[in-house]
PDB file of C-alpha atoms in Angstrom:
ATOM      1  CA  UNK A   1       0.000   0.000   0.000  1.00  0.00           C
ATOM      2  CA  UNK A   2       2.582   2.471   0.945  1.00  0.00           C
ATOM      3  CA  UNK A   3       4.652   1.808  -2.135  1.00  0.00           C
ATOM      4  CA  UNK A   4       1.607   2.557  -4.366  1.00  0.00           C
ATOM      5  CA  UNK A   5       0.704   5.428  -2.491  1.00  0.00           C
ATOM      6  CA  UNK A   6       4.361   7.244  -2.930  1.00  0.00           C
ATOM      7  CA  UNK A   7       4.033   6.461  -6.947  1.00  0.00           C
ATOM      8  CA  UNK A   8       0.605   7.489  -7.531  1.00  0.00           C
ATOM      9  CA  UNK A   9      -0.968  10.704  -8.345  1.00  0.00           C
ATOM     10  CA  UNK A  10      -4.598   9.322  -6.186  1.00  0.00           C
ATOM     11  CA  UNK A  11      -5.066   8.823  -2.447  1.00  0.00           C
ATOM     12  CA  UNK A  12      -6.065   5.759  -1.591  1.00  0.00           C
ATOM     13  CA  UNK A  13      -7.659   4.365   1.898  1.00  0.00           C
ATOM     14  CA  UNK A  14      -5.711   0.905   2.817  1.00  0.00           C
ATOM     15  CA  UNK A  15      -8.143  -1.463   4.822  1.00  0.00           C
ATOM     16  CA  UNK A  16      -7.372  -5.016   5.351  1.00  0.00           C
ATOM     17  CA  UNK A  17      -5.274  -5.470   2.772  1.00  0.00           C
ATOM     18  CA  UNK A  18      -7.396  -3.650   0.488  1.00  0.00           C
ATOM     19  CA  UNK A  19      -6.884  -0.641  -1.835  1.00  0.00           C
ATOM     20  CA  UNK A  20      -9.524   1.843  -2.617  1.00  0.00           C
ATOM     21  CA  UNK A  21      -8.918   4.810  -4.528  1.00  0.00           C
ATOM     22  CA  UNK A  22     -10.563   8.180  -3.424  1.00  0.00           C
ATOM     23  CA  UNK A  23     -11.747  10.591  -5.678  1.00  0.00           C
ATOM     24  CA  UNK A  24     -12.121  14.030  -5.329  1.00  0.00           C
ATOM     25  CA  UNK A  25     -14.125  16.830  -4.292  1.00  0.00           C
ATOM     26  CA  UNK A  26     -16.890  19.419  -5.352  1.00  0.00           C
ATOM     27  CA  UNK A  27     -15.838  22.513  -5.064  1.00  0.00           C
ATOM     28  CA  UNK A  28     -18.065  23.412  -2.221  1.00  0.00           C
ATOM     29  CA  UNK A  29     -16.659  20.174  -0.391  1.00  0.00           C
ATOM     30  CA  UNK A  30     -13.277  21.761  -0.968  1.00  0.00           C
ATOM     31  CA  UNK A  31     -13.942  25.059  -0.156  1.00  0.00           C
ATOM     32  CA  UNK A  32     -16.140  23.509   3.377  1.00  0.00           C
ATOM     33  CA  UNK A  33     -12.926  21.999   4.197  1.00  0.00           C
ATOM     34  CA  UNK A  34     -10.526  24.993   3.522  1.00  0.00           C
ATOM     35  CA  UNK A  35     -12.900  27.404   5.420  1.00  0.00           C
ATOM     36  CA  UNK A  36     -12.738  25.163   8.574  1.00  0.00           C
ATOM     37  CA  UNK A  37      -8.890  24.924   8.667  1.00  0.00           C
ATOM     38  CA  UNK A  38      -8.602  28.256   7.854  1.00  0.00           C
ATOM     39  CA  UNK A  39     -10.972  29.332  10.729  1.00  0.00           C
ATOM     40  CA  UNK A  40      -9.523  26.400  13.353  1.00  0.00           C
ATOM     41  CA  UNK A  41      -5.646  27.655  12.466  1.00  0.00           C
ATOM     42  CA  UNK A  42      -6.940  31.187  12.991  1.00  0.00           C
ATOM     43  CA  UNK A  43      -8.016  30.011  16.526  1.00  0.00           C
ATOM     44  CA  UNK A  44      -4.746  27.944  17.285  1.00  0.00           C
ATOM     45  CA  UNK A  45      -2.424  30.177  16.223  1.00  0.00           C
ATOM     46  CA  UNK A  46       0.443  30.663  18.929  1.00  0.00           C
ATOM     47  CA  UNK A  47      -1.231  26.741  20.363  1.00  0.00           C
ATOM     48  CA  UNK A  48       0.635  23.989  20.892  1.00  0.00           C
ATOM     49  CA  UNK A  49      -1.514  22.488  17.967  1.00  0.00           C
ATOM     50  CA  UNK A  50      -1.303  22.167  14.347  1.00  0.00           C
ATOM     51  CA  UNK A  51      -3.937  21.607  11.393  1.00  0.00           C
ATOM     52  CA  UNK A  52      -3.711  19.610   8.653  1.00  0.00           C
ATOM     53  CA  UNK A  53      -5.222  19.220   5.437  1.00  0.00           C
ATOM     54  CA  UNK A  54      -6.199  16.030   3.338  1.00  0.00           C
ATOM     55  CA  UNK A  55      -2.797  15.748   2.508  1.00  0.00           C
ATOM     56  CA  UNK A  56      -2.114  13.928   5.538  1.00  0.00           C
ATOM     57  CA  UNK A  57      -2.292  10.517   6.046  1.00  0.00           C
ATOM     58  CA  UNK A  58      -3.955   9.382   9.536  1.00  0.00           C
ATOM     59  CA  UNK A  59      -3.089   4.983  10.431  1.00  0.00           C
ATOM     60  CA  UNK A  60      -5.686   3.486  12.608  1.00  0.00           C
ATOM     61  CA  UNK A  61      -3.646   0.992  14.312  1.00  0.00           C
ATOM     62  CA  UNK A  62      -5.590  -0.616  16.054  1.00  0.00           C
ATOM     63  CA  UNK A  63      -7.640  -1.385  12.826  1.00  0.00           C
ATOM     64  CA  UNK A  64      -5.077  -1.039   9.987  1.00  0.00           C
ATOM     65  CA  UNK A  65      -7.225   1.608   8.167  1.00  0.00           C
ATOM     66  CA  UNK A  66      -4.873   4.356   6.368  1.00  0.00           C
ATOM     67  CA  UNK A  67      -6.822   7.177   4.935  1.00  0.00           C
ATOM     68  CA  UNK A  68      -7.026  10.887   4.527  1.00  0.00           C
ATOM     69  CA  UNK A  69      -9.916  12.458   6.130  1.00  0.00           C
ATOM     70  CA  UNK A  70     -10.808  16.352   5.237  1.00  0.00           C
ATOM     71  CA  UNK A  71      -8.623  17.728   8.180  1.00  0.00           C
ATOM     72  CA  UNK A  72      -6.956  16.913  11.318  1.00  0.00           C
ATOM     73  CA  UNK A  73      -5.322  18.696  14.583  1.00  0.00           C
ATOM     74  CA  UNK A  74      -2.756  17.088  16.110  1.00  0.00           C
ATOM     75  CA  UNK A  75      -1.615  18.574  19.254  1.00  0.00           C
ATOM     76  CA  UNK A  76       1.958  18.327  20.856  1.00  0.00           C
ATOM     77  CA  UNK A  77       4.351  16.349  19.199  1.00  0.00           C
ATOM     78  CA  UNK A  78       3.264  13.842  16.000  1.00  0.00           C
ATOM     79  CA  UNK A  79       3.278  10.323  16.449  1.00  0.00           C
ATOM     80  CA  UNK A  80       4.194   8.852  13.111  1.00  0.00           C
ATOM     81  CA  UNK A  81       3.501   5.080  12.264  1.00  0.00           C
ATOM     82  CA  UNK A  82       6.420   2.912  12.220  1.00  0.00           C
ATOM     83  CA  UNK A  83       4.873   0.825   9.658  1.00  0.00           C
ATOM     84  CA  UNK A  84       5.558   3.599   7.233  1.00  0.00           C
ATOM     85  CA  UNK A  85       9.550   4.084   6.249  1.00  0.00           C
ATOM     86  CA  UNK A  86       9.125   7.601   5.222  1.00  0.00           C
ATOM     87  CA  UNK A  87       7.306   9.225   7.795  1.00  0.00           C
ATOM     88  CA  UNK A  88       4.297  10.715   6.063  1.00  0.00           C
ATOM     89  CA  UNK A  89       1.937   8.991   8.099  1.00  0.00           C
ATOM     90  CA  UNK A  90       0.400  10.080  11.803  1.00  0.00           C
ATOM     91  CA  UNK A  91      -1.505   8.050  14.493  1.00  0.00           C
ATOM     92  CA  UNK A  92      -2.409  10.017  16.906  1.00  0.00           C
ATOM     93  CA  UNK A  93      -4.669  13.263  15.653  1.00  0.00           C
ATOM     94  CA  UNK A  94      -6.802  14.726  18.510  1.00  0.00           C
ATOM     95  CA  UNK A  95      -9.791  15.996  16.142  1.00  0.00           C
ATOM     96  CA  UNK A  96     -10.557  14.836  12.837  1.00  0.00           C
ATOM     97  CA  UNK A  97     -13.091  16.147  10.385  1.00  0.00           C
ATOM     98  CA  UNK A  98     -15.013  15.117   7.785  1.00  0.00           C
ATOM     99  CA  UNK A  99     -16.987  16.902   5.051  1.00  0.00           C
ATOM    100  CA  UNK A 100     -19.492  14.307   3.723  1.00  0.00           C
ATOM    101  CA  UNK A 101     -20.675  13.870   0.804  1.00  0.00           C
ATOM    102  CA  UNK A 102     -23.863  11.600  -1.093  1.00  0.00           C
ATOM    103  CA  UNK A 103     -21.583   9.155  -2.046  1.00  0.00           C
ATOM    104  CA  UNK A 104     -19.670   8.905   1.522  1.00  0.00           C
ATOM    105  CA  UNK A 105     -21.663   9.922   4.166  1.00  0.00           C
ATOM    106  CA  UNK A 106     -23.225   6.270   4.827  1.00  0.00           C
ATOM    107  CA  UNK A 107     -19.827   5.221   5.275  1.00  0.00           C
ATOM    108  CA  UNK A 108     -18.146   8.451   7.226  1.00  0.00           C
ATOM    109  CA  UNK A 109     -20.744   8.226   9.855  1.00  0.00           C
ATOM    110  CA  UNK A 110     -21.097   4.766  10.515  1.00  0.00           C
ATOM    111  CA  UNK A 111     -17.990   1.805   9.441  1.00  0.00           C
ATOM    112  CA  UNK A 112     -15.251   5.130   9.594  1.00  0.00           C
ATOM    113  CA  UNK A 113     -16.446   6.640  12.605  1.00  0.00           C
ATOM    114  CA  UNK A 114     -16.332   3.622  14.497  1.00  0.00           C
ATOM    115  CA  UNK A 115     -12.497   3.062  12.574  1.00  0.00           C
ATOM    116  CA  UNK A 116     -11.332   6.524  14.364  1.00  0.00           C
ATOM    117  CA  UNK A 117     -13.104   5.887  17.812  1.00  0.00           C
ATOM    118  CA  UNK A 118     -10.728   3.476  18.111  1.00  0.00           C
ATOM    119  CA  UNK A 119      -7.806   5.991  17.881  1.00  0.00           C
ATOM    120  CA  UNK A 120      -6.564   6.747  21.325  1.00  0.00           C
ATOM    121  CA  UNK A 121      -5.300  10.233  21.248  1.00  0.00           C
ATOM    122  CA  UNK A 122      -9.211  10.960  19.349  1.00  0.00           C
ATOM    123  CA  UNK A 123     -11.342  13.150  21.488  1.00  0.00           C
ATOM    124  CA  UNK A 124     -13.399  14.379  18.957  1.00  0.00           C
ATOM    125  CA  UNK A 125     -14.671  14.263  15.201  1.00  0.00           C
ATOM    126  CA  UNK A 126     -16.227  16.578  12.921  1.00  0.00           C
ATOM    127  CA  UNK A 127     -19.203  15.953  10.423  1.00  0.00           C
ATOM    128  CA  UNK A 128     -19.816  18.297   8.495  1.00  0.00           C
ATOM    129  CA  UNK A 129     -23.121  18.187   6.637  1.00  0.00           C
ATOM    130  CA  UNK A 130     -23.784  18.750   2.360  1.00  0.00           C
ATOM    131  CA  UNK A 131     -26.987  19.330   2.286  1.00  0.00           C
ATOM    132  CA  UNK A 132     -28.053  21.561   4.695  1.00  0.00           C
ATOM    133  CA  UNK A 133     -26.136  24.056   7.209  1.00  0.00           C
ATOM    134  CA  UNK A 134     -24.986  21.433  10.438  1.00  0.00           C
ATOM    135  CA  UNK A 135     -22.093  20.429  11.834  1.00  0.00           C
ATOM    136  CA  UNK A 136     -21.836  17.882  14.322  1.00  0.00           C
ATOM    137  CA  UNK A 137     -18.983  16.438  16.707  1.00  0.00           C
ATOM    138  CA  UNK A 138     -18.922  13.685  18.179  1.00  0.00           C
ATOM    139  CA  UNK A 139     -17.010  13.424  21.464  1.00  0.00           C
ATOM    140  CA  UNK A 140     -15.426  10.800  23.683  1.00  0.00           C
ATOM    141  CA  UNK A 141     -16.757  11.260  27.073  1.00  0.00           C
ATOM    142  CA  UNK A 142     -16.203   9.305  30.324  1.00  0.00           C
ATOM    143  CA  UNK A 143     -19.457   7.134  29.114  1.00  0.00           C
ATOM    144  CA  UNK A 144     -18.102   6.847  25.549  1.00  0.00           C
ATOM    145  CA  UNK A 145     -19.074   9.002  22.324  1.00  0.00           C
ATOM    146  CA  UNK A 146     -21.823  11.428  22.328  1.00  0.00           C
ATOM    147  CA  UNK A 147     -23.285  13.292  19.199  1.00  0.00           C
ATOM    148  CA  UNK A 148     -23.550  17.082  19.552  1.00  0.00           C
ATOM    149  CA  UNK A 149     -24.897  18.728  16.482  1.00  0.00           C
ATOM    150  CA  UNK A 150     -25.405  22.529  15.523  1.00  0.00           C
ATOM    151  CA  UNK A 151     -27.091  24.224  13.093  1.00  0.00           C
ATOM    152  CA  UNK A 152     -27.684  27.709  11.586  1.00  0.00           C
ATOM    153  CA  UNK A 153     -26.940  30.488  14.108  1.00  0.00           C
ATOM    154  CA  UNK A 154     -25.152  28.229  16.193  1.00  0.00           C
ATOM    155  CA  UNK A 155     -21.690  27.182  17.107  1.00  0.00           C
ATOM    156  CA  UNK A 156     -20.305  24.222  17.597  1.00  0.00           C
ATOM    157  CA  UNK A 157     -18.070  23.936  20.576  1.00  0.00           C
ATOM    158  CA  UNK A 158     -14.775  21.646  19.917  1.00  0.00           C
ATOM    159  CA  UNK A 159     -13.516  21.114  23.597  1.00  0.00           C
ATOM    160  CA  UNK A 160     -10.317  19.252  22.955  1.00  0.00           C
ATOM    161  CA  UNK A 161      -8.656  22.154  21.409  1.00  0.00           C
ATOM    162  CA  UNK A 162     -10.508  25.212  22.779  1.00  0.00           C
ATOM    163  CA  UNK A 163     -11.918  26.130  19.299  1.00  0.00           C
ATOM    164  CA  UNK A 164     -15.416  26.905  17.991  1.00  0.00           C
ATOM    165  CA  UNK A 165     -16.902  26.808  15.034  1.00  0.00           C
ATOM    166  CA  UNK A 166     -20.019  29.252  13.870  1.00  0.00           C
ATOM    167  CA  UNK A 167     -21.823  27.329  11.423  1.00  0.00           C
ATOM    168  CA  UNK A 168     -23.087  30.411   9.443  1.00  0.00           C
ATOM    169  CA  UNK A 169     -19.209  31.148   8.861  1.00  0.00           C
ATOM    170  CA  UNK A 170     -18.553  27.753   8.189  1.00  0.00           C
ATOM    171  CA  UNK A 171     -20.924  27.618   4.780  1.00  0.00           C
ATOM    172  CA  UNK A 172     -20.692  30.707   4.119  1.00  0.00           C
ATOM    173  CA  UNK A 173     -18.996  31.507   0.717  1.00  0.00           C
ATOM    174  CA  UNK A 174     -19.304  34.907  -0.980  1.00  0.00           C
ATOM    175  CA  UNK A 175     -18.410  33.759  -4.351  1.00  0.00           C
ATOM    176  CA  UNK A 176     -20.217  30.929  -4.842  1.00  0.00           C
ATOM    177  CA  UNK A 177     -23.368  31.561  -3.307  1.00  0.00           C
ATOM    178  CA  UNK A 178     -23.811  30.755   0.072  1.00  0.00           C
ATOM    179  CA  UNK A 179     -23.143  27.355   0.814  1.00  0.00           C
ATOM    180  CA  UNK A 180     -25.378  24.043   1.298  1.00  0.00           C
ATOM    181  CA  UNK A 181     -28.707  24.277   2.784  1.00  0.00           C
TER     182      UNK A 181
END
């Protein structure tokens, strides 16, 4: 898997021995995902944390699933899996997020959620919503995970890095309209 990944132009999720290629984006899905790291590194700036993009690779040890979800924080020092030679992959991301989409969200918010639960250093994960303005996170309390979801006027609170998110700014994009919903 990790040899095909470093010679390929596609991301691929690795699952039991399995490739699957991922395809792309909509714009909006892009531009979702772009706002919210823009607005979370906004918030961190000068924080002990960091947020990444796509781009980076998140293992699931205890499940073997590689993929690249639509953003991740990783706070303190990265952990990178020592299955991987060249270092491009992390295990231990504190938030991770998600911008769904029709032909994902079955899968994001059921068989991949439960992949990342099982991620220690996870306290929380985003979903963010296509089709209408709501974002909801999902946090691991002392009971286990809990769904919190917010919608238009709201904000949704992301305690395991201090950050919030307004879901107004979150779809809100002047040039292409004014996001989903």
């Amino acid at each position: 898997y990790l040899r095909v990944e470093e010679d390929s132009g596609l991301k691929h999720e690795f699952l039991d021995g399995d490739i699957y290629a991922m395809s792309g984006g909509s714009p909006d899905h892009a531009a979702i995902a772009t706002t919210i790291g823009r607005l979370l590194g906004n918030q961190l700036a000068g924080r002990p944390c960091r947020v990444f993009s796509a781009d980076l690779r998140i293992r699931v040890r205890a499940t073997g699933l590689g993929t690249y979800p639509d953003g991740s924080v990783v706070c303190g020092r990265l952990e990178l899996d020592p299955e991987d030679p060249k270092g491009h992959t992390v295990t231990n991301p504190v938030l991770l997020i998600e911008v769904l989409s029709p032909s994902t969200e079955t899968y994001d918010r059921g068989k991949k959620l439960e992949h990342y639960r099982q991620i220690a250093s996870l306290s929380e994960v985003l979903l963010v919503a296509y089709d209408r303005r709501e974002l909801t996170v999902w946090r691991r309390g002392d009971d286990g995970w809990s769904a919190h979801p917010a919608g238009p006027g709201e904000t949704a609170t992301l305690a395991s890095i201090g950050c919030a998110l307004a879901v107004d700014d979150v779809y809100h994009d002047p040039l292409g309209g004014d996001g989903a919903g």
